[in-house]
Coordinates of C-alpha atoms and ligand atoms in Angstrom, one line a residue:
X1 CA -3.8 10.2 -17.0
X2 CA 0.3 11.0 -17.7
X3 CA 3.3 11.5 -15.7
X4 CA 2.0 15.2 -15.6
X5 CA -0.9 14.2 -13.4
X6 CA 1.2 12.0 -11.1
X7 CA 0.3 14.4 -7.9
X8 CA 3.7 14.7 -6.0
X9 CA 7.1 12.6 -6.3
X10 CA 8.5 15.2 -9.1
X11 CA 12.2 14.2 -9.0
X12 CA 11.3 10.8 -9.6
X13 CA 8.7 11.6 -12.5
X14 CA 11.7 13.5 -14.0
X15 CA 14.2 10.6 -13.3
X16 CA 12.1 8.5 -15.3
X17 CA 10.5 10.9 -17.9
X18 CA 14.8 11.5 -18.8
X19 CA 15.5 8.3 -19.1
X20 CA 12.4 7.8 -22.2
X21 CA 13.4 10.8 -24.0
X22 CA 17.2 9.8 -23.9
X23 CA 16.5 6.0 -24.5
X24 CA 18.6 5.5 -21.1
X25 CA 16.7 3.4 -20.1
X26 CA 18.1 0.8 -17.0
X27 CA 16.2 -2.7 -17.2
X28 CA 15.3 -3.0 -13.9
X29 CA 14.0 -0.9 -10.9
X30 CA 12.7 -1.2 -7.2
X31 CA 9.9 1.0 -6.9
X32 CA 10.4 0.8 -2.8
X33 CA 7.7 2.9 -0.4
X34 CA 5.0 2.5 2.2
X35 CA 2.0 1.1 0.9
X36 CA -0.8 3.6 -1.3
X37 CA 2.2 5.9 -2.0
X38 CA 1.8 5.9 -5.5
X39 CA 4.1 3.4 -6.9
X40 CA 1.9 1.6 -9.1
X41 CA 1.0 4.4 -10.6
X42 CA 4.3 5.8 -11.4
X43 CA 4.5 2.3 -12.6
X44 CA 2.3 3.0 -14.7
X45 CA 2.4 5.9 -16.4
X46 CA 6.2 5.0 -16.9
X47 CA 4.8 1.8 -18.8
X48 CA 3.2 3.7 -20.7
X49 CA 5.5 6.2 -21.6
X50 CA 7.9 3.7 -22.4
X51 CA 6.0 3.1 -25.4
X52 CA 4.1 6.0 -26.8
X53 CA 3.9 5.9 -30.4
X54 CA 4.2 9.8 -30.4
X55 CA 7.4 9.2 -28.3
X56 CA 6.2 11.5 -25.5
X57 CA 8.2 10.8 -22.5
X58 CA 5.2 12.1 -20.6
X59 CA 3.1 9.4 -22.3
X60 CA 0.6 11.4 -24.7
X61 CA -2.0 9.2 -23.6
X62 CA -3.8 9.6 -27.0
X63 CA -2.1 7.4 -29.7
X64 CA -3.2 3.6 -30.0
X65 CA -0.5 2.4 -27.4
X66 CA -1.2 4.7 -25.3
X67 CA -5.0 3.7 -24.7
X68 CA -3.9 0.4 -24.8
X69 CA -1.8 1.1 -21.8
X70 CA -4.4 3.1 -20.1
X71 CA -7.0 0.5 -20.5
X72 CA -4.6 -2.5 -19.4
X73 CA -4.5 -4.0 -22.6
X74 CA -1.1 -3.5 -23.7
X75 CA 0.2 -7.2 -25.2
X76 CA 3.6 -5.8 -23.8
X77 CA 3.0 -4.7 -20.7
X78 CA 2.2 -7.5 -18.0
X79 CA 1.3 -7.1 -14.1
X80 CA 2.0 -9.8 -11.9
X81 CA 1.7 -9.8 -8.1
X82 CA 1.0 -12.4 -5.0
X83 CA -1.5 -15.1 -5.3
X84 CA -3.4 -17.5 -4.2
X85 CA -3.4 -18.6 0.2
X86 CA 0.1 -18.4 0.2
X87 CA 0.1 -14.6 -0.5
X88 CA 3.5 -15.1 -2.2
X89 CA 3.9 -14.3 -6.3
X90 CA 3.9 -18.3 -7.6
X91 CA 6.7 -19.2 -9.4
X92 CA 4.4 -20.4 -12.3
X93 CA 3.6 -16.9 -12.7
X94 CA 7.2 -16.0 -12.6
X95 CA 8.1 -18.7 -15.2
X96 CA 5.7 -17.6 -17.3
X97 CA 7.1 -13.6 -16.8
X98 CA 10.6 -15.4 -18.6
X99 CA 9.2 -16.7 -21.2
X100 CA 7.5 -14.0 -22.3
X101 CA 10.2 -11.4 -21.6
X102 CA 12.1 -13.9 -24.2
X103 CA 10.3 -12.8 -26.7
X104 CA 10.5 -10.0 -29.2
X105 CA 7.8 -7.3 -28.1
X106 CA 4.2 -7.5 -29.8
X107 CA 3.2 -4.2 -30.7
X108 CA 5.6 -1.6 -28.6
X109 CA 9.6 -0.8 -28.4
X110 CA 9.8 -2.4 -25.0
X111 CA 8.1 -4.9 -23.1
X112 CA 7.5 -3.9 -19.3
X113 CA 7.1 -6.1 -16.6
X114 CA 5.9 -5.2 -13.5
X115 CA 6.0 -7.3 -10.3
X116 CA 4.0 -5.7 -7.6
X117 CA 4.7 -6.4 -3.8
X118 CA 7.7 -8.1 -4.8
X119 CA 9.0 -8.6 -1.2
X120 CA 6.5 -12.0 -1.6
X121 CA 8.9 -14.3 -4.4
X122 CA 9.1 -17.3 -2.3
X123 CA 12.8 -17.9 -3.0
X124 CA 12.1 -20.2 -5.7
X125 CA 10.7 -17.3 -7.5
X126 CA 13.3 -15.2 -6.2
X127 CA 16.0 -17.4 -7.7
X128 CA 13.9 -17.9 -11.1
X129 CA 13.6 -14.2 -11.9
X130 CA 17.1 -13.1 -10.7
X131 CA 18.4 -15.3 -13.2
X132 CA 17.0 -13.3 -15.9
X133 CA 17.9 -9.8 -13.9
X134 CA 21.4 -11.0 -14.5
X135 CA 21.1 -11.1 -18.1
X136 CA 18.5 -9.5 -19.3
X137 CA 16.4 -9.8 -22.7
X138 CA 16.9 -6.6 -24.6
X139 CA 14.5 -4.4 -24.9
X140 CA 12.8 -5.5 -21.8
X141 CA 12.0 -2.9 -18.1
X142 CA 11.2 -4.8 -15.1
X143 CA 9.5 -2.7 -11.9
X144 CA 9.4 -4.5 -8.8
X145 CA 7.4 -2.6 -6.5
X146 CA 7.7 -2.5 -2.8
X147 CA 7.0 -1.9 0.5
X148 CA 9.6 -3.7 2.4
X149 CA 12.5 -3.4 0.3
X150 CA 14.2 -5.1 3.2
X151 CA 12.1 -8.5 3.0
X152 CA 13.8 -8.9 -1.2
X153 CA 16.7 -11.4 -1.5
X154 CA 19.6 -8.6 -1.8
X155 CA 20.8 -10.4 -4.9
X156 CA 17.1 -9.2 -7.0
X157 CA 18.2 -5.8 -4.8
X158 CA 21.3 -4.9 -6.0
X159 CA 20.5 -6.1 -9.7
X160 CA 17.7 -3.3 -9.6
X161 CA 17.9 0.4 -10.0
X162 CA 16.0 1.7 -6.6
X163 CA 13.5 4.4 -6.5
X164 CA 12.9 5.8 -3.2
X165 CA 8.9 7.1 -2.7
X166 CA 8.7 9.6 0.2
X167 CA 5.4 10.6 1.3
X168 CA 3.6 13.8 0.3
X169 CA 4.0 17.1 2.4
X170 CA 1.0 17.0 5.0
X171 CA -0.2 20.3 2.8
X172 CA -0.7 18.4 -0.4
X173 CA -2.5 16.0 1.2
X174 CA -5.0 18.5 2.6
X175 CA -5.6 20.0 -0.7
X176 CA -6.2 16.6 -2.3
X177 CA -8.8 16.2 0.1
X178 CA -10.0 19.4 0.1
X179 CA -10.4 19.2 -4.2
X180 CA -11.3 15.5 -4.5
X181 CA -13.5 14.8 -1.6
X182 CA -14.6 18.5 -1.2
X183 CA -14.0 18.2 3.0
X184 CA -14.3 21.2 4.9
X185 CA -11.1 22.5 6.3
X186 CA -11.1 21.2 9.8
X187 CA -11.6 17.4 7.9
X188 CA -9.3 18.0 5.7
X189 CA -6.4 18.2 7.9
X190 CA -7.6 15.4 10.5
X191 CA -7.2 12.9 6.8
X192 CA -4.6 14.5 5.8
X193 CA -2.7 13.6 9.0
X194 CA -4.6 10.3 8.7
X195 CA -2.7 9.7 5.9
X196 CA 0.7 9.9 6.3
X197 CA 1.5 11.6 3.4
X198 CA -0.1 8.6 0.8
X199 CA -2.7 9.3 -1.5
X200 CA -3.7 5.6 -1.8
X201 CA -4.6 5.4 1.9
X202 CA -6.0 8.6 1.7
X203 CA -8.5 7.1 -1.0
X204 CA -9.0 3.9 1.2
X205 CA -9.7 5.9 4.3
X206 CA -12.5 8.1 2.2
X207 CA -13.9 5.1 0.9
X208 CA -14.0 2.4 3.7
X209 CA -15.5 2.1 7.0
X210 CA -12.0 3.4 8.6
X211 CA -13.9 5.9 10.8
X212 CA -16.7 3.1 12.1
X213 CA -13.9 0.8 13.4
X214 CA -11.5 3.4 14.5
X215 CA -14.4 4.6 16.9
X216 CA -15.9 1.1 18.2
X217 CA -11.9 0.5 19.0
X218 CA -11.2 3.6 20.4
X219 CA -14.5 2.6 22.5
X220 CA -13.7 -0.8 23.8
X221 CA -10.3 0.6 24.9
X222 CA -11.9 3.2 26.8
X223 CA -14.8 1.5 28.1
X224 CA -12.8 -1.2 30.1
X225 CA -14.1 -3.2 26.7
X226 CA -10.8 -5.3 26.3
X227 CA -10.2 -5.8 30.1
X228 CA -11.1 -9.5 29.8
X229 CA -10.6 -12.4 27.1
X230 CA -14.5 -13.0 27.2
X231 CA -15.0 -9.5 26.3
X232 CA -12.1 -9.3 23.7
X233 CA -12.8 -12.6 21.8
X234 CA -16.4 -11.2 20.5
X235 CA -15.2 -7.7 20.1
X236 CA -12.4 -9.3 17.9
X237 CA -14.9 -11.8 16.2
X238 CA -16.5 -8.8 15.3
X239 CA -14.1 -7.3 13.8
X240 CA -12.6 -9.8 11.5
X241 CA -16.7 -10.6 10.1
X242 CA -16.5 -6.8 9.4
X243 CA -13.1 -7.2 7.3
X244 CA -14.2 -10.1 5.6
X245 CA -17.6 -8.5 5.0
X246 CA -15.9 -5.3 3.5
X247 CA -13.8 -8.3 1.2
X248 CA -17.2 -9.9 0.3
X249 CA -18.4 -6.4 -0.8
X250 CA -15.7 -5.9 -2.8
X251 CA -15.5 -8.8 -4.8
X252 CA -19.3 -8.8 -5.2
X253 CA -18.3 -5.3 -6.9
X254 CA -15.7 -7.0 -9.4
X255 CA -18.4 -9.7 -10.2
X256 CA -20.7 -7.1 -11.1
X257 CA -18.7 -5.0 -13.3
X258 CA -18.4 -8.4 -15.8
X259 CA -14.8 -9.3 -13.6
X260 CA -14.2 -13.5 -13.2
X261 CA -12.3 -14.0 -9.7
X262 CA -9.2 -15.5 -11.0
X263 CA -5.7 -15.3 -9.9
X264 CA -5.1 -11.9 -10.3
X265 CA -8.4 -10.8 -8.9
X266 CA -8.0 -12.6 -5.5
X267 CA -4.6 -10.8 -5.2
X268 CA -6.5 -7.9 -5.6
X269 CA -8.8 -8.5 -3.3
X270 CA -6.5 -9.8 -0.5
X271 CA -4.4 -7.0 -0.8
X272 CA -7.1 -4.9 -0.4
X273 CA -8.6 -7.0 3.2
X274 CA -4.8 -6.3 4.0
X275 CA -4.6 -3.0 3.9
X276 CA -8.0 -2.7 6.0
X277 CA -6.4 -4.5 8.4
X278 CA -3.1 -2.7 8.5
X279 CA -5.5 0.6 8.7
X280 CA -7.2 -0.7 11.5
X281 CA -4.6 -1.5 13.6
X282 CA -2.9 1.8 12.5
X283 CA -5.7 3.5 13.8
X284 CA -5.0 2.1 17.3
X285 CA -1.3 3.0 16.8
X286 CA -2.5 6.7 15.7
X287 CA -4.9 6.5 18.8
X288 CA -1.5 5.8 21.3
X289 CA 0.9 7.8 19.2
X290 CA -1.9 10.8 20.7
X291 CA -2.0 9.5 23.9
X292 CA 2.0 10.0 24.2
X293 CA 2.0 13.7 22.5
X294 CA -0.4 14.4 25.8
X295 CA 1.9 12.4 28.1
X296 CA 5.3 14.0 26.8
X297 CA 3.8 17.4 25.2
X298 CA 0.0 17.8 27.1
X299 CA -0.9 19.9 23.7
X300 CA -3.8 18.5 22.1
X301 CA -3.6 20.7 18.9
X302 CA -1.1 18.1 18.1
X303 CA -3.5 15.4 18.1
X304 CA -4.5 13.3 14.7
X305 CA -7.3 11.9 16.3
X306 CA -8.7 15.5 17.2
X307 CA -12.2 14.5 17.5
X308 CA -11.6 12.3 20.6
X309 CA -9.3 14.9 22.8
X310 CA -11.4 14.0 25.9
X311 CA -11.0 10.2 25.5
X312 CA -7.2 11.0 24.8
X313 CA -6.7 12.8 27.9
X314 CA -8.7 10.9 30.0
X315 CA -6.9 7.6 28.6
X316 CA -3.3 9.1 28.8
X317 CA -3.4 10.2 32.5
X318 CA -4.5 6.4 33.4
X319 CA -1.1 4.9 31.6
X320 CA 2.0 5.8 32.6
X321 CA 4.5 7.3 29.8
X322 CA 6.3 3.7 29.8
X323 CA 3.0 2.1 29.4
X324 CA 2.0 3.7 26.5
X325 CA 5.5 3.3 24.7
X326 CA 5.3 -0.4 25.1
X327 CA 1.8 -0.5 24.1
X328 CA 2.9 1.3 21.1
X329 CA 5.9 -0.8 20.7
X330 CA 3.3 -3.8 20.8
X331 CA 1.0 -2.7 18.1
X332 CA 3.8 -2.0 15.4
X333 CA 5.1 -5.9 16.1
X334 CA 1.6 -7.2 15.9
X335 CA 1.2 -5.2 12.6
X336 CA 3.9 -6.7 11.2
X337 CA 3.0 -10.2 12.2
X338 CA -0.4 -10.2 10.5
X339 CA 1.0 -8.7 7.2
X340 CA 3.2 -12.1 7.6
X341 CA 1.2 -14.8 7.8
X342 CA 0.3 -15.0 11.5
X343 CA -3.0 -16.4 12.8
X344 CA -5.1 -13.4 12.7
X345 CA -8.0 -13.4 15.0
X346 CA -5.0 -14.7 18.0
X347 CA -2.4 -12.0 17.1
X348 CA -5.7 -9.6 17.6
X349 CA -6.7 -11.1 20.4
X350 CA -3.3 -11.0 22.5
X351 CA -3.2 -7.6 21.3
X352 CA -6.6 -6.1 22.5
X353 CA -6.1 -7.9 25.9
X354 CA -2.7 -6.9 26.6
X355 CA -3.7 -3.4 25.4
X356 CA -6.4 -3.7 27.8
X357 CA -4.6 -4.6 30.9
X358 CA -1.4 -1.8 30.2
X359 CA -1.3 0.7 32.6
Ligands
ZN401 ZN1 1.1 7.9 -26.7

């Protein structure tokens, strides 16, 4: 792949593509969106481009550096995210980023470091990189990527060029899913809204189990299924064995394909158990977010969650319109609490059961 298959985020891609081709090139950006908006990509392909041997500021994707990139082998370009239980990027892993960036490049004009999820330096890491942000080695690009630009000391912030990702028009979306997953029409759309304009989650919700949990949730809440703690402490049981399964899967997966589980492989890995999670409670938020377009609008052609109009309805006229906005309110801070590092199964828990008892 090239910049010219990056699918969306064309002012960018040109930001970037201008800045190879006239060697203006600023050594250090904040790639900031939502999660599975396609910063890594752009990462990437810029990367890549940075170093073409054919000079290509699309990145020809032919010539030796160019494979080399493609395949992840580039000596110059290094990836480096969170690690480890603390989910946070180790500051071994940042000293080892310096060191490196001192030296002269290997094979390519620039080196390129990328720090995904950079919102995770522990503020000894923090520290450790912004000193070399301040002055950096020539000839060296660093890419933080992000999803909460806000978490980032402001000092890395405001030594970094930032790149804004907005997500795709709902349209796009429906065509990707229309092309790559060949969905009928009526599908297309529900995943399109689904996914909020990302092509990552898009991918994740095709691939996972999203649609299994979403409708045992949807269930429970309906059946009376989280009205007591000795009902909700199974149901959410449950459903962290099925997260941790789906983890399990995954790295079984990696083994198989020849992968050892090292460092950057259980970052990989967690990340990936944490974006199931965030999926699953955004499908309860999705589920809500309905139940209030009934309460405020009463025109289910504006549901996501189409499929389940009746439970919608039934569910909205049982909560009042306050109800539901604090039961919303409620899932977006237990959302962000378990992408922190809150205890799990008891954020879920409280959760379910006060969701269960709102009216
Ligand atoms: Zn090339």
């Amino acid at each position: 792949m090239s910049f010219k298959d990056v699918i969306g985020h064309k002012t960018i891609v040109a930001q970037l593509k201008n800045a190879v081709s006239s060697g203006r090139v600023g050594n250090a950006y904040l790639f900031s969106g939502p999660t599975g908006i396609g910063k890594k990509t752009v990462a990437a392909q810029f990367a890549k481009a940075l170093n073409c041997l054919k000079n290509d500021p699309d990145g020809c994707g032919e010539c030796e550096s160019c494979r080399k990139a493609d395949a992840s082998s580039h000596p110059d370009v290094k990836w480096c995210g969170p690690a480890g239980a603390s989910r946070s990027i180790k500051i071994e892993s940042v000293r080892e980023l310096i060191r490196n960036a001192g030296m002269k490049p290997y094979e390519g004009r620039r080196k390129v470091f990328v720090l995904a999820e950079a919102e995770t330096l522990n503020p000894a890491s923090g520290n450790a990189l912004l000193k070399t942000l301040e002055e950096p080695p020539a000839d060296t690009v660093f890419i933080l990527t992000t999803s909460h630009k806000d978490a980032l000391l402001p000092t890395i912030r405001s030594r970094c060029q930032t790149v804004e990702f907005q997500p795709l028009p709902a349209k796009t979306m429906e065509e990707i899913a229309r092309s790559r997953y060949s969905l009928p029409d009526r599908e297309a759309g529900l995943y399109a809204a689904m996914s909020g304009g990302r092509i990552g989650r898009l991918d994740l919700l095709l691939k996972g189990d999203y649609f299994r949990r979403r409708d045992s949730i949807i269930g429970a809440l309906a059946g009376g299924g989280c009205a007591t703690v000795s009902a909700v402490v199974p149901m959410v049981e449950a459903l962290i064995a099925d997260l941790k399964d789906a983890r399990k899967a995954d790295e079984a997966g990696m083994k198989e394909q020849g992968s050892d589980i090292g460092d950057a492989e259980e970052a990989y890995l967690e990340g990936r158990y944490k974006e199931e999670l965030y999926e699953t409670l955004q499908c309860v938020y999705l589920f809500y977010r309905d139940m209030l377009v009934h309460k405020a609008a009463g025109d289910d052609s504006l549901f996501i969650n189409y499929d389940k109009a009746d439970i919608i309805k039934a569910m909205s006229a049982a909560h009042t319109r306050r109800g539901i906005e604090e039961s919303i309110d409620l899932i977006a801070s237990i959302r962000r609490a378990v992408a922190g590092n809150a205890n799990l199964k008891l954020a879920l828990e409280v959760l379910f059961l006060k969701l269960g008892k709102a009216a």
